[in-house]
XYZ file of C-alpha atoms in Angstrom:
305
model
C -116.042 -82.378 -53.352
C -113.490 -82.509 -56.615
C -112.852 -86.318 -55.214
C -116.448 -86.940 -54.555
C -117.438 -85.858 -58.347
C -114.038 -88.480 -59.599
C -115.350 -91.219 -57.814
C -118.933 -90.714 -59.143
C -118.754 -90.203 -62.546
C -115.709 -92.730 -62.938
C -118.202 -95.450 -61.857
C -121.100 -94.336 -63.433
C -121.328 -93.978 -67.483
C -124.714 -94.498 -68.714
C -128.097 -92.482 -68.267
C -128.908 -95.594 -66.464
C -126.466 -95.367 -64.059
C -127.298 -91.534 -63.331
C -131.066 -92.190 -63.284
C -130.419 -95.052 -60.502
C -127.783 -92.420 -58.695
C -130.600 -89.288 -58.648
C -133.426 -92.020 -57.217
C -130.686 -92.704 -54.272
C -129.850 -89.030 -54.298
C -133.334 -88.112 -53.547
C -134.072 -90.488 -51.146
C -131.110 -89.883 -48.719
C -132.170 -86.299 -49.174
C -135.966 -86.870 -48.721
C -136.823 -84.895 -51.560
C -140.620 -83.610 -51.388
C -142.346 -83.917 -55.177
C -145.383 -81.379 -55.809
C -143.810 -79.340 -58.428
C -144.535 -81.341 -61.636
C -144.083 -85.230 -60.391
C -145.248 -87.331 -57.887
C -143.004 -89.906 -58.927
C -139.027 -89.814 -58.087
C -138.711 -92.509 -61.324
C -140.512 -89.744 -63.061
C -138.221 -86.550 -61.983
C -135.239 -88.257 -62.016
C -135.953 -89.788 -65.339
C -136.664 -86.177 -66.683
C -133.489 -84.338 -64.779
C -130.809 -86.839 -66.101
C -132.661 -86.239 -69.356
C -133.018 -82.561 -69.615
C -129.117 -82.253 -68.552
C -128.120 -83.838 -72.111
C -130.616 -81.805 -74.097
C -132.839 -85.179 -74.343
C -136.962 -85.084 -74.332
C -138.656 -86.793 -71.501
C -140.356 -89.012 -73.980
C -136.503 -90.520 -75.654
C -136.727 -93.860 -76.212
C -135.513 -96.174 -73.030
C -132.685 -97.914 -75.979
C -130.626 -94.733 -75.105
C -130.551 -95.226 -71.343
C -127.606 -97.736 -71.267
C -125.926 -95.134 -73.887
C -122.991 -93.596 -72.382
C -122.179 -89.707 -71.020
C -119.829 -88.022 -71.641
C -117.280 -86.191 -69.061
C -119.388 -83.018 -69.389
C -122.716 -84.298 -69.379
C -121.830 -86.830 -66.577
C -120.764 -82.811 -64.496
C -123.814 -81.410 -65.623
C -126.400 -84.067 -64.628
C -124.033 -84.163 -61.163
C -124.942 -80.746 -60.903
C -128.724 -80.953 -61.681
C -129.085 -83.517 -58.630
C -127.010 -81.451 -56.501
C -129.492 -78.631 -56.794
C -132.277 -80.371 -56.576
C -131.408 -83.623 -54.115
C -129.086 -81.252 -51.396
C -130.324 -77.441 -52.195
C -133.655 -78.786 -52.583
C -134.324 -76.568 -55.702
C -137.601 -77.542 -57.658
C -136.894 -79.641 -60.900
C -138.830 -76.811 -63.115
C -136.426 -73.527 -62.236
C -133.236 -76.063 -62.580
C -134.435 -76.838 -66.336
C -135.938 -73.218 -66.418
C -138.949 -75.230 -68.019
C -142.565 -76.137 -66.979
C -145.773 -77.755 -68.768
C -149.031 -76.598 -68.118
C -152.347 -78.000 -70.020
C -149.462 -79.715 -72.806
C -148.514 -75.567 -72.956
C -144.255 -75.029 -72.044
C -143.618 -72.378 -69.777
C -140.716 -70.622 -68.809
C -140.147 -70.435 -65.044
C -138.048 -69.153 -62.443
C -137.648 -68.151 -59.358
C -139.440 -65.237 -59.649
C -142.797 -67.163 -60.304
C -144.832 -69.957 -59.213
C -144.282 -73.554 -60.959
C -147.557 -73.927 -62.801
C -149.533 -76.339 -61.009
C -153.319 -75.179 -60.426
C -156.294 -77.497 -61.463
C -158.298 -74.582 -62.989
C -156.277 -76.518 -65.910
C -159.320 -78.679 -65.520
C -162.258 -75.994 -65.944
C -159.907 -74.265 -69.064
C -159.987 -77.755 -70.804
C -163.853 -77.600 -70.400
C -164.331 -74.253 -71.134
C -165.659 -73.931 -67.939
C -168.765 -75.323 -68.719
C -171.425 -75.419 -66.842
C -170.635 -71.959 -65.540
C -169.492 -69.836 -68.087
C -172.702 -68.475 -70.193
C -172.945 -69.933 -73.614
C -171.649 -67.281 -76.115
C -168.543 -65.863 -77.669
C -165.653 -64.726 -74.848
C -164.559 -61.407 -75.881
C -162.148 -60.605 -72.988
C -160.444 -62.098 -70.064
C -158.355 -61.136 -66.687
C -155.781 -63.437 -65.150
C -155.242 -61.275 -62.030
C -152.561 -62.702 -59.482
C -150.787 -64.046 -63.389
C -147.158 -65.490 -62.129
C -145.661 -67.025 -65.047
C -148.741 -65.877 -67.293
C -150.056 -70.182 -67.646
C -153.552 -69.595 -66.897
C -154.186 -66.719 -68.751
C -152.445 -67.902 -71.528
C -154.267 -71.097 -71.478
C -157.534 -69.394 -71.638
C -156.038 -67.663 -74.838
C -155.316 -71.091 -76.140
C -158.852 -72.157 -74.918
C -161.103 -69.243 -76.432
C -159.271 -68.009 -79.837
C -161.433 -65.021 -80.622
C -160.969 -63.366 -76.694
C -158.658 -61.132 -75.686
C -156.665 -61.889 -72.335
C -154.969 -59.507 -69.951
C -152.184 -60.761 -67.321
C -152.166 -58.701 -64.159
C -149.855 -58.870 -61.120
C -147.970 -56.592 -58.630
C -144.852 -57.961 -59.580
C -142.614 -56.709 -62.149
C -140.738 -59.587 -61.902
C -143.298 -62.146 -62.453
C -144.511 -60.018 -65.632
C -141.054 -59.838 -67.334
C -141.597 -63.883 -66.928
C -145.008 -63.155 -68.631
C -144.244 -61.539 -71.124
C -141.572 -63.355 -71.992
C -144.488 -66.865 -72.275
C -146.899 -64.518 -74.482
C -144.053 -63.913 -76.956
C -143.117 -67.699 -76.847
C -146.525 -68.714 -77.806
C -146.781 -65.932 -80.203
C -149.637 -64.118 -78.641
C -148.930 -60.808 -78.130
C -151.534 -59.392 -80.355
C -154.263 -60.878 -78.048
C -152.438 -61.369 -74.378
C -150.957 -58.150 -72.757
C -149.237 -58.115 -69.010
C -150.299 -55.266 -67.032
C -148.739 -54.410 -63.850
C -150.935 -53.359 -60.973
C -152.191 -54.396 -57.734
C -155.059 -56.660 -58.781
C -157.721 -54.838 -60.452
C -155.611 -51.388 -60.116
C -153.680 -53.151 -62.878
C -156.419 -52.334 -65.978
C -158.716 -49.799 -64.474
C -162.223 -49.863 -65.457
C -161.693 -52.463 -68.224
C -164.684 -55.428 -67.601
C -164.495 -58.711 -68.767
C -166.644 -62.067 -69.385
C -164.783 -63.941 -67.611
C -161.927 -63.101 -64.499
C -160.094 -66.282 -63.346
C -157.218 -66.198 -60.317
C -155.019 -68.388 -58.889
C -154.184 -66.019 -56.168
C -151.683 -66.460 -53.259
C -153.401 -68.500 -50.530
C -151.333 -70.251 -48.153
C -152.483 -69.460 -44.628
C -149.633 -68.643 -41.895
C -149.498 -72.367 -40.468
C -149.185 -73.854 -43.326
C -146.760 -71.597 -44.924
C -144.745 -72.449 -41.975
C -144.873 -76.000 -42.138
C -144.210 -76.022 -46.292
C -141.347 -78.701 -47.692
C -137.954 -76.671 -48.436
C -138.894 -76.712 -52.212
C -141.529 -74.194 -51.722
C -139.036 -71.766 -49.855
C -137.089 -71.171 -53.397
C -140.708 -69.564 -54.993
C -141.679 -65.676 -54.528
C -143.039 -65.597 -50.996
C -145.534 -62.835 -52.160
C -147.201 -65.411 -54.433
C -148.125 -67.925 -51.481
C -148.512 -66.261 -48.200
C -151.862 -64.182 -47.664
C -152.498 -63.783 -43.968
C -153.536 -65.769 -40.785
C -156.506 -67.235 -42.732
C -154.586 -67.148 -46.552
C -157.946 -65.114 -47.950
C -156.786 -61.252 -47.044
C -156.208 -61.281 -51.287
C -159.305 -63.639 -52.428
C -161.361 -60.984 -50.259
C -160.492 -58.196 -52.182
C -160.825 -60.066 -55.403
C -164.239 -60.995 -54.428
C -165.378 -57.514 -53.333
C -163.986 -55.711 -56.423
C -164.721 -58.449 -59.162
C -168.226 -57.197 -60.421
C -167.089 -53.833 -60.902
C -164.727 -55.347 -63.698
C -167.293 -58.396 -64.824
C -169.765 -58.132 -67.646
C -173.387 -58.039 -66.323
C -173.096 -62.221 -67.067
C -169.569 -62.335 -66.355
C -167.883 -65.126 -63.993
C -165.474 -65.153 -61.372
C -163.187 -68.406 -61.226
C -161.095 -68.098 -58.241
C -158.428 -71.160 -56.236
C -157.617 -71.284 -52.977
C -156.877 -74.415 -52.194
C -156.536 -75.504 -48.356
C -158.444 -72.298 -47.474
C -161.347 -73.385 -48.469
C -162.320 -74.243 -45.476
C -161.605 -71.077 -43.949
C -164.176 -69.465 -46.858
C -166.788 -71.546 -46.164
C -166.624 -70.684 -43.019
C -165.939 -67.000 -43.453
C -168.455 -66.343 -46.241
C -171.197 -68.899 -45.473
C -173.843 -67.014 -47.063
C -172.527 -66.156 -50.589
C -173.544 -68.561 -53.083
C -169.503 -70.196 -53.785
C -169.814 -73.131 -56.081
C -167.290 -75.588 -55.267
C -166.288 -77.209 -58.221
C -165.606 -81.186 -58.130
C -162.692 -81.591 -59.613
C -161.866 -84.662 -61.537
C -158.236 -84.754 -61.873
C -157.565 -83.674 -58.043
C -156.991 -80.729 -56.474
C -159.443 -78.759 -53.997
C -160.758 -75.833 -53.627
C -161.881 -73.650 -56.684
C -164.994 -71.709 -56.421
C -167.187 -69.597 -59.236
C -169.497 -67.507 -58.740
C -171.524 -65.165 -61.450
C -171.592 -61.367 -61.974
C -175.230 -61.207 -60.693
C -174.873 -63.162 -57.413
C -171.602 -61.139 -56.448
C -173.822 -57.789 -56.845
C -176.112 -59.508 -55.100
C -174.427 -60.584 -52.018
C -172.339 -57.456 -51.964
C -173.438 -56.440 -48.665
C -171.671 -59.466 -47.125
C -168.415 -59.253 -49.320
């Protein structure tokens, strides 16, 4: 390996050169994008990057600047874990964006990825009833992005981060104190609602774990180095959206909504739930299946829940 890593970085001395190498790297590896790029240009451009403390946005002048010893090791390194170990570029640069927010990420959290980013930027208008937003619940929270978004999003509300995982809330916490919120976001630990109680909120939005058991078998080797507990949710991926839906208007404001994803289950909701009034929303940027749903119709349809 020692003779390997000679050869390499004797030949190859600009960012240039190890931009071209991680493109080749990930190819003969058949690297699978979905955490942050689509484009291997794109990744590789920000790996080689990121391993000599340069911003994704440098200007392409320095890219035929040279590397030195070091930083030609530590971008050999960065592809290693990501082209052969098939480690996610986010939890090799410990580093993820989410609605132009950084995050802090590891392995104990998702990579921030969930088109509710999409209803945040809009304040989820149409749904949301016009008013102030006094509080809001991020239950299933990860990494904290969503809820902290929405804290972002609505400056007068205050936001609580649930999840089960102790883990995933040290990660939390440690994204409120990097945005400086922690006099309006808390993390509470719980499993889903058991996390705050009897608080209620105006608005509860989740981005719960939803892979169904086929296609959690079938996932790219990238998604094998996130928390299994945050992807996996039975044969039909809804045994944790169903709970969420029965419980959610006992912690919703009488005009309160419920934004919930669950992606390629959709279908399996639909099908499941075909009376409840789900609004699928169209989403403009990509991405599938996110429903709302108000207070009042979830009281309403309780029966069926």
């Amino acid at each position: 390996m020692k003779s390997d890593q000679a050869a390499i970085t004797e030949h190859l001395v600009t960012l240039r050169d190890y931009i071209r190498w991680a493109l080749s790297e990930f190819h003969r590896h058949q690297v699978y994008f979905g955490h942050g790029h689509v484009s291997a240009w794109d990744e590789a451009c920000q790996l080689v990057l990121n391993a000599v403390d340069l911003p994704w946005d440098t200007d392409p002048v320095v890219l035929d600047a040279r590397l030195t010893p070091a930083e030609r090791l530590k971008v050999l390194g960065y592809v290693h874990q990501r082209a052969e170990l098939r480690r996610p570029l986010p939890y090799i640069t410990g580093e993820a964006w989410f609605m132009g927010l950084p995050f802090h990420v590891d392995e104990r959290v998702l990579i921030p990825r969930s088109p509710i980013a999409e209803l945040i930027d809009q304040g989820f208008e149409p749904w949301l009833r016009p008013g102030p937003v006094s509080r809001i619940l991020d239950v299933c929270t990860g990494s904290g992005c969503i809820g902290i978004a929405c804290a972002f999003a609505f400056p007068e509300a205050e936001v609580d981060l649930a999840d089960i995982s102790a883990d995933a809330l040290d990660v939390a916490r440690r994204n409120i104190s990097r945005h400086e919120l922690d006099d309006r976001v808390r993390a509470c630990q719980g499993d889903l609602y058991a996390a705050i109680g009897s608080e209620r909120y105006d608005l509860i939005v989740s981005n719960p774990p939803y892979v169904d058991a086929d296609d959690l078998a079938s996932m790219p080797e990238e998604y094998g180095h996130e928390p299994a507990l945050a992807l996996g949710s039975g044969p039909d991926g809804l045994d944790v959206t169903r709970r969420i839906l029965r419980e959610a208007a006992e912690h919703l404001t009488e005009d309160g909504l419920l934004v919930v994803e669950v992606g390629n289950s959709e279908v399996h909701l639909m099908s499941s739930l075909p009376e409840v009034p789900l609004i699928w929303v169209e989403l403009e940027n990509g991405g599938n299946g996110v429903f709302v749903i108000t207070a009042a119709e979830l009281r309403a349809h309780c029966h069926l829940l």
